[in-house]
PDB file of C-alpha atoms in Angstrom:
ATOM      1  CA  UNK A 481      81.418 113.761  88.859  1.00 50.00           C
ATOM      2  CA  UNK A 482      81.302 110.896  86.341  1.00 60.00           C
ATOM      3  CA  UNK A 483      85.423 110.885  86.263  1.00 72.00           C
ATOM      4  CA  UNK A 484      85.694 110.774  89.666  1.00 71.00           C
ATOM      5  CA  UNK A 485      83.013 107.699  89.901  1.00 74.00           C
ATOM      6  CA  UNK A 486      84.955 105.792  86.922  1.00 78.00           C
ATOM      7  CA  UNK A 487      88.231 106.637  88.803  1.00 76.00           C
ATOM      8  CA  UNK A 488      87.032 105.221  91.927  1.00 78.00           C
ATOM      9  CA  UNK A 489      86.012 102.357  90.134  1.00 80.00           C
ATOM     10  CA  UNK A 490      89.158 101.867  88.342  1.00 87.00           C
ATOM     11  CA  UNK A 491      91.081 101.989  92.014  1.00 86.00           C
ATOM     12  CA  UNK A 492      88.723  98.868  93.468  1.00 86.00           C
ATOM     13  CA  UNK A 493      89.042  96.970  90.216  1.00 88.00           C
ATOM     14  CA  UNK A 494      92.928  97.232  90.674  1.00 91.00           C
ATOM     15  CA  UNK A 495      92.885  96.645  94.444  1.00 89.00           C
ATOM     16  CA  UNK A 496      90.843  93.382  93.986  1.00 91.00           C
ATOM     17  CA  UNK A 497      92.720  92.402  91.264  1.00 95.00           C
ATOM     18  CA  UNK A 498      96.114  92.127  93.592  1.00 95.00           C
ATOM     19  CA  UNK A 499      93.814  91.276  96.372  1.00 95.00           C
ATOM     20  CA  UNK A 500      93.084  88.343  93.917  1.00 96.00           C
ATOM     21  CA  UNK A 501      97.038  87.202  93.095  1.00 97.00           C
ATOM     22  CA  UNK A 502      97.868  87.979  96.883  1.00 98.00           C
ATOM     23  CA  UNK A 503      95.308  85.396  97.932  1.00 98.00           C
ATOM     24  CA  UNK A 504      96.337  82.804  94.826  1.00 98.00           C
ATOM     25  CA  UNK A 505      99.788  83.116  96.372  1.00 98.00           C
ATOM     26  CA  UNK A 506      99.374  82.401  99.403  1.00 98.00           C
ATOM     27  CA  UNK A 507      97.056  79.443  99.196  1.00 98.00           C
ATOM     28  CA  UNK A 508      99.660  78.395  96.738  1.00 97.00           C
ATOM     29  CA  UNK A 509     102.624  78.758  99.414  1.00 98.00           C
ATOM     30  CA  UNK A 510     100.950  77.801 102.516  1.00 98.00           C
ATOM     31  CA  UNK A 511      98.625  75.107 101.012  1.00 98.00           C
ATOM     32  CA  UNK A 512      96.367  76.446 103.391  1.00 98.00           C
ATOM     33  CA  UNK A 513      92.845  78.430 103.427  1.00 99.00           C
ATOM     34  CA  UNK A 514      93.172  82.210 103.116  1.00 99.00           C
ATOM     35  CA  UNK A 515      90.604  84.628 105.037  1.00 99.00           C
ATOM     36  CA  UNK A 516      90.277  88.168 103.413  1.00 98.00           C
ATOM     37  CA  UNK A 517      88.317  90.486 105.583  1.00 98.00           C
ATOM     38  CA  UNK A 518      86.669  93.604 104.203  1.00 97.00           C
ATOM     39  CA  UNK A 519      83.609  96.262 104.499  1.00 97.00           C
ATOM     40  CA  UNK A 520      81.084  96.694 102.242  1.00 93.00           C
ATOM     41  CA  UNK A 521      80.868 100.425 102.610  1.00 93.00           C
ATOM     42  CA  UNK A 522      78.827 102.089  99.470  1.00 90.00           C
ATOM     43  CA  UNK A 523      80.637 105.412  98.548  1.00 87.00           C
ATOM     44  CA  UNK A 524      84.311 106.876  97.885  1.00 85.00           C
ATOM     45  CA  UNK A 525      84.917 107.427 101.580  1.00 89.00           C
ATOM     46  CA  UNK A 526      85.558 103.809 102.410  1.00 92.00           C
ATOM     47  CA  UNK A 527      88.236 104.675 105.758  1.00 92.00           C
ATOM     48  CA  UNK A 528      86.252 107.111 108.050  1.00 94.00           C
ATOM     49  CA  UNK A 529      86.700 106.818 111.643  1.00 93.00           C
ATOM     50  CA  UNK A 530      83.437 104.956 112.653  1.00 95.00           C
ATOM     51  CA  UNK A 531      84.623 102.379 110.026  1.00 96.00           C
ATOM     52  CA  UNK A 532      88.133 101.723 110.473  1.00 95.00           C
ATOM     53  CA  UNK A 533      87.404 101.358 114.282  1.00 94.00           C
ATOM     54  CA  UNK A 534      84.727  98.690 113.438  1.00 96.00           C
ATOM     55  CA  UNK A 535      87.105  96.925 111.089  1.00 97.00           C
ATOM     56  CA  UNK A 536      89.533  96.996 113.734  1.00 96.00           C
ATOM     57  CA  UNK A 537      87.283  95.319 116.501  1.00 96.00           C
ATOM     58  CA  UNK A 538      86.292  93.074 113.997  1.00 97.00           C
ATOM     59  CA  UNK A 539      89.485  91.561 113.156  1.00 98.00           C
ATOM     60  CA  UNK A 540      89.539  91.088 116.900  1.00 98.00           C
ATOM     61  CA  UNK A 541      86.417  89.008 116.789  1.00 97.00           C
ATOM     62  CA  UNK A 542      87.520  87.140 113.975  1.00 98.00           C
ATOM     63  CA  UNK A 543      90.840  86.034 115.708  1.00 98.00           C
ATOM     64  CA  UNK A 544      89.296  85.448 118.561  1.00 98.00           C
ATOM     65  CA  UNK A 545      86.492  82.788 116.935  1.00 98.00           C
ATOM     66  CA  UNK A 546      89.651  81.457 115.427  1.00 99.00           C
ATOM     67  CA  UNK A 547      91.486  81.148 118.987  1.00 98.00           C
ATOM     68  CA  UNK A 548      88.686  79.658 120.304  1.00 98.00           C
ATOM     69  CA  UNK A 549      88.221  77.098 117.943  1.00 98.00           C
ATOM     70  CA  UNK A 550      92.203  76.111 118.035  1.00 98.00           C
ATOM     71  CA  UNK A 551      92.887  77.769 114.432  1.00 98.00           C
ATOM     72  CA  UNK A 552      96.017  78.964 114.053  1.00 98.00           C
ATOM     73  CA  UNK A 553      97.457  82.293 111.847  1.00 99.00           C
ATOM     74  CA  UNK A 554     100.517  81.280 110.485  1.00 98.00           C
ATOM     75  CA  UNK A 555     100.207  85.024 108.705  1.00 98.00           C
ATOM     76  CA  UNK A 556      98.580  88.086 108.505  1.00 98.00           C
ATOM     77  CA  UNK A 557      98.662  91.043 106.799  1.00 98.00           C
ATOM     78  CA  UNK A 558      96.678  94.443 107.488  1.00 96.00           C
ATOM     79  CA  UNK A 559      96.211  97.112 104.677  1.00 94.00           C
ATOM     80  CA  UNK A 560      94.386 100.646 104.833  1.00 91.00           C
ATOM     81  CA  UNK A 561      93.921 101.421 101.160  1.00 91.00           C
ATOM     82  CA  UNK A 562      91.919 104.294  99.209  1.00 87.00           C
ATOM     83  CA  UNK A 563      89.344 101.283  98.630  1.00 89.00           C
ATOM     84  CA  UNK A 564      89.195 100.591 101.834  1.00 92.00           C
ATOM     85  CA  UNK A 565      90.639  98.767 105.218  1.00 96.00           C
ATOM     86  CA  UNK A 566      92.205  94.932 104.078  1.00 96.00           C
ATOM     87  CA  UNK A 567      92.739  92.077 106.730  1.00 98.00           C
ATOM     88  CA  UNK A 568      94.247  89.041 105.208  1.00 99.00           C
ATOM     89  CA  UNK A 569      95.491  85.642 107.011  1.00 99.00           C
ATOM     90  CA  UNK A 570      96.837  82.314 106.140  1.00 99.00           C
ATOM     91  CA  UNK A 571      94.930  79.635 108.661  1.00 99.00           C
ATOM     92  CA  UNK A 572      95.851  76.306 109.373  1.00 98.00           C
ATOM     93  CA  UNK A 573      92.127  75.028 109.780  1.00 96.00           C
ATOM     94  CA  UNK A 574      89.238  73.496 107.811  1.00 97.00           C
ATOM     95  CA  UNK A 575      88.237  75.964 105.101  1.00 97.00           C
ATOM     96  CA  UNK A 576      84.375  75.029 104.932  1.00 97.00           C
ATOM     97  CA  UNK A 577      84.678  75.245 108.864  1.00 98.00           C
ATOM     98  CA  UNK A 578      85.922  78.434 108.867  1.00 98.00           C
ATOM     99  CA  UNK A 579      83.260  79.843 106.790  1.00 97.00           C
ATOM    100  CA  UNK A 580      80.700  78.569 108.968  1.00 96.00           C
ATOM    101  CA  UNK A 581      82.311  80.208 111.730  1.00 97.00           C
ATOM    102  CA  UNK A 582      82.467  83.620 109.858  1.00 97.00           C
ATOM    103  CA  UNK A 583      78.951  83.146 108.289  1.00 96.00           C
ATOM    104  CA  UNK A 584      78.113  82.915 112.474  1.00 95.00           C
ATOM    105  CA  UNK A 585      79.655  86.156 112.895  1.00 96.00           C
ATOM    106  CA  UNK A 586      78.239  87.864 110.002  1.00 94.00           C
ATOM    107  CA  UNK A 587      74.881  87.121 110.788  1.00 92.00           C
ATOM    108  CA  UNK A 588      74.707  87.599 114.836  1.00 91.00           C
ATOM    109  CA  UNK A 589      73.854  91.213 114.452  1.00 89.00           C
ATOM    110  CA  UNK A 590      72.771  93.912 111.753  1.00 87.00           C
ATOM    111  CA  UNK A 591      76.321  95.581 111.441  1.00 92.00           C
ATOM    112  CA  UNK A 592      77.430  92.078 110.232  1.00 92.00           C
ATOM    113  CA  UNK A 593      76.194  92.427 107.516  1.00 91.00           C
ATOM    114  CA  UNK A 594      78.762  95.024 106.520  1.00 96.00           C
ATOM    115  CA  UNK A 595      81.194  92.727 106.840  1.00 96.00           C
ATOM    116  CA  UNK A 596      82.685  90.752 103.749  1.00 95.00           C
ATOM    117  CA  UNK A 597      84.740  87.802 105.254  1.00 97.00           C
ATOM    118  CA  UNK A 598      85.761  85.764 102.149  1.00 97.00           C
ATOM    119  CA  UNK A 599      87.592  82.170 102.887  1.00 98.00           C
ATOM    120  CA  UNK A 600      89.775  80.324 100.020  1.00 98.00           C
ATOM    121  CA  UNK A 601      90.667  76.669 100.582  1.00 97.00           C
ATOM    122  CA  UNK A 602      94.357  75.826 100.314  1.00 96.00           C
ATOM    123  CA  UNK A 603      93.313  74.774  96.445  1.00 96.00           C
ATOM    124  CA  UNK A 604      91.840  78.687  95.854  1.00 97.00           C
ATOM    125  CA  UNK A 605      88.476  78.187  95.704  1.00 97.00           C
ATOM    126  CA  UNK A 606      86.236  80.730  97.421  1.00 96.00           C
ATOM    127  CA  UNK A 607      83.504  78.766  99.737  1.00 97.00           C
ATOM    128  CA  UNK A 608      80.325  80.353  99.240  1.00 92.00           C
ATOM    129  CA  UNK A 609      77.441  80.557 101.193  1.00 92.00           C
ATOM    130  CA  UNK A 610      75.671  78.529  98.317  1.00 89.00           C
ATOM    131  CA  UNK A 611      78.026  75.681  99.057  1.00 92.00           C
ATOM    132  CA  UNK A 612      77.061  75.376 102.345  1.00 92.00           C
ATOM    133  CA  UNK A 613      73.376  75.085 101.741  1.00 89.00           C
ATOM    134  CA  UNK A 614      72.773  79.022 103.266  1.00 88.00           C
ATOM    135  CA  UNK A 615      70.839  81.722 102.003  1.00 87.00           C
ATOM    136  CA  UNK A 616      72.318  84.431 100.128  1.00 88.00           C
ATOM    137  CA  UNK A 617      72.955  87.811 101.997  1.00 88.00           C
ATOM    138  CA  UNK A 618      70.124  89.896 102.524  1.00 89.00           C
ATOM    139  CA  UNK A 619      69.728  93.945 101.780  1.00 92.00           C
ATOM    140  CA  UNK A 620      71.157  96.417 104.596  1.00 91.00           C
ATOM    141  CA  UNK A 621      68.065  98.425 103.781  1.00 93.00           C
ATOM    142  CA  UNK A 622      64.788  96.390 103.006  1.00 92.00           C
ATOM    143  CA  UNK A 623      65.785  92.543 103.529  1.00 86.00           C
ATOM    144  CA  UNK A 624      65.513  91.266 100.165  1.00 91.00           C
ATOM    145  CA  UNK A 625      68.232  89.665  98.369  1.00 92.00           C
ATOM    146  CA  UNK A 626      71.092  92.003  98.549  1.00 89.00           C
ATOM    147  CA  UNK A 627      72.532  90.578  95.247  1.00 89.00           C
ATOM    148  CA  UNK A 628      69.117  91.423  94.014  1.00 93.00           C
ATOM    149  CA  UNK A 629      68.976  94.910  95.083  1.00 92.00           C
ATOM    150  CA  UNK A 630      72.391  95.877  93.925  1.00 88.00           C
ATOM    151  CA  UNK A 631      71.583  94.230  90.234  1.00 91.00           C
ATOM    152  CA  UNK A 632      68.288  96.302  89.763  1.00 93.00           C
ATOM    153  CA  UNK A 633      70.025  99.276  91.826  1.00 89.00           C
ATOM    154  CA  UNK A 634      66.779 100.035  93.737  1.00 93.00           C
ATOM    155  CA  UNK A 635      68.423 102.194  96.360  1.00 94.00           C
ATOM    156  CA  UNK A 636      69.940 105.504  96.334  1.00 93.00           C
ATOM    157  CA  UNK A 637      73.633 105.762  97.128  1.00 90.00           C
ATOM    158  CA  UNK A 638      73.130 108.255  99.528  1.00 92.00           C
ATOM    159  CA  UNK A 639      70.805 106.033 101.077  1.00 95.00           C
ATOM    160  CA  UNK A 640      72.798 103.437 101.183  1.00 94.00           C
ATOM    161  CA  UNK A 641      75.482 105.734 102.806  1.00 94.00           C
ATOM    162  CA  UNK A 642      73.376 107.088 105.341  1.00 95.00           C
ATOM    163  CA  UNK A 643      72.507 103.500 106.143  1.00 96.00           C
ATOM    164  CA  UNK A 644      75.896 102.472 107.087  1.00 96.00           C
ATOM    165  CA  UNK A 645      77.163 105.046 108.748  1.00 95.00           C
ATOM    166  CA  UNK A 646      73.743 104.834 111.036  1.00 95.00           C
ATOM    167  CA  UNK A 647      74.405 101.291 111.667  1.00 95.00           C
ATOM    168  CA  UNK A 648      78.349 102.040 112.568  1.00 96.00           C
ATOM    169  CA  UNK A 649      77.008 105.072 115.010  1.00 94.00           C
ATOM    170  CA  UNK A 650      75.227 102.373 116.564  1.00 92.00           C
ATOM    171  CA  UNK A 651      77.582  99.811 116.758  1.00 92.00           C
ATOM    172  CA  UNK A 652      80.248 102.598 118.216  1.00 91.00           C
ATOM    173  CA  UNK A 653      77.534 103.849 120.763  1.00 91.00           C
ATOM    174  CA  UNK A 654      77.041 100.332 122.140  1.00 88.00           C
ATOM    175  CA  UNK A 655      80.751  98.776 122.020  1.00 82.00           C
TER     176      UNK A 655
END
């Protein structure tokens, strides 16, 4: 159990990691802010059904903000990996914009906060939340600082689990 739990670990170190140089390439090509869209789903089992549909329609959400608000994708790449399903674009908008549009979308409904929509300004910095003067993320499970619960590990995994693949029943049942 432990091997498979420092394997899986291994396999999302190395996945960010090129995530990481894929993202520092592209801002340095483009000159141009970089959105990487991911789910925070606890557990090994990061593409079933429920959540590769979700991450699916989501990416449709997120280009259609973008559309909306006259931001082009000059690129776009989609990955389903072991660690999980990867949406990446090169936009030809405002970075701190952007993330305020995303932050919108993250926080309009309890399955957003599954979602993990990281923007990079064309000089490769990530804009936070903290930047923009916004509260950290809060807990899927009890509200509190998710940061906070993750650090002092106050929920099971299986709880966690459960928890997301609840909210992604719902989300399915109602879109």
């Amino acid at each position: 159990m432990k091997d498979s739990k420092i394997i899986a670990m291994q396999k999302m170190l190395d996945a960010k990691e090129k995530r990481y140089y894929k993202i520092k390439a592209l801002t340095e090509k483009y000159n141009l802010p970089v959105l990487s869209f991911m789910l925070n789903i606890p557990g090994e089992d990061k593409n079933f059904e429920d959540a590769v549909i979700f991450h699916e329609k989501l990416i449709k959400k997120i280009k259609n903000i973008l559309e909306k608000e006259d931001i082009k994708i000059l690129w776009e790449e989609y990955n389903n990996l072991d660690t999980g399903m990867e949406y990446l674009a090169v936009l030809n908008g405002e970075g701190k914009f952007i993330k305020e549009k995303m932050i919108g979308l993250e926080e309009e409904s309890r399955e957003g906060r599954l979602l993990d929509i990281d923007i990079y300004d064309r000089d490769f910095k990530q804009i936070s939340r903290s930047s923009l003067g916004l509260s950290e993320r809060k807990c899927i499970i009890c509200d509190d600082i998710a940061r906070t619960c993750i650090k002092k590990e106050r929920h099971r995994q299986d709880e966690l689990e459960k928890k997301v693949r609840e909210i992604l029943k719902n989300y399915k049942s109602k879109n």
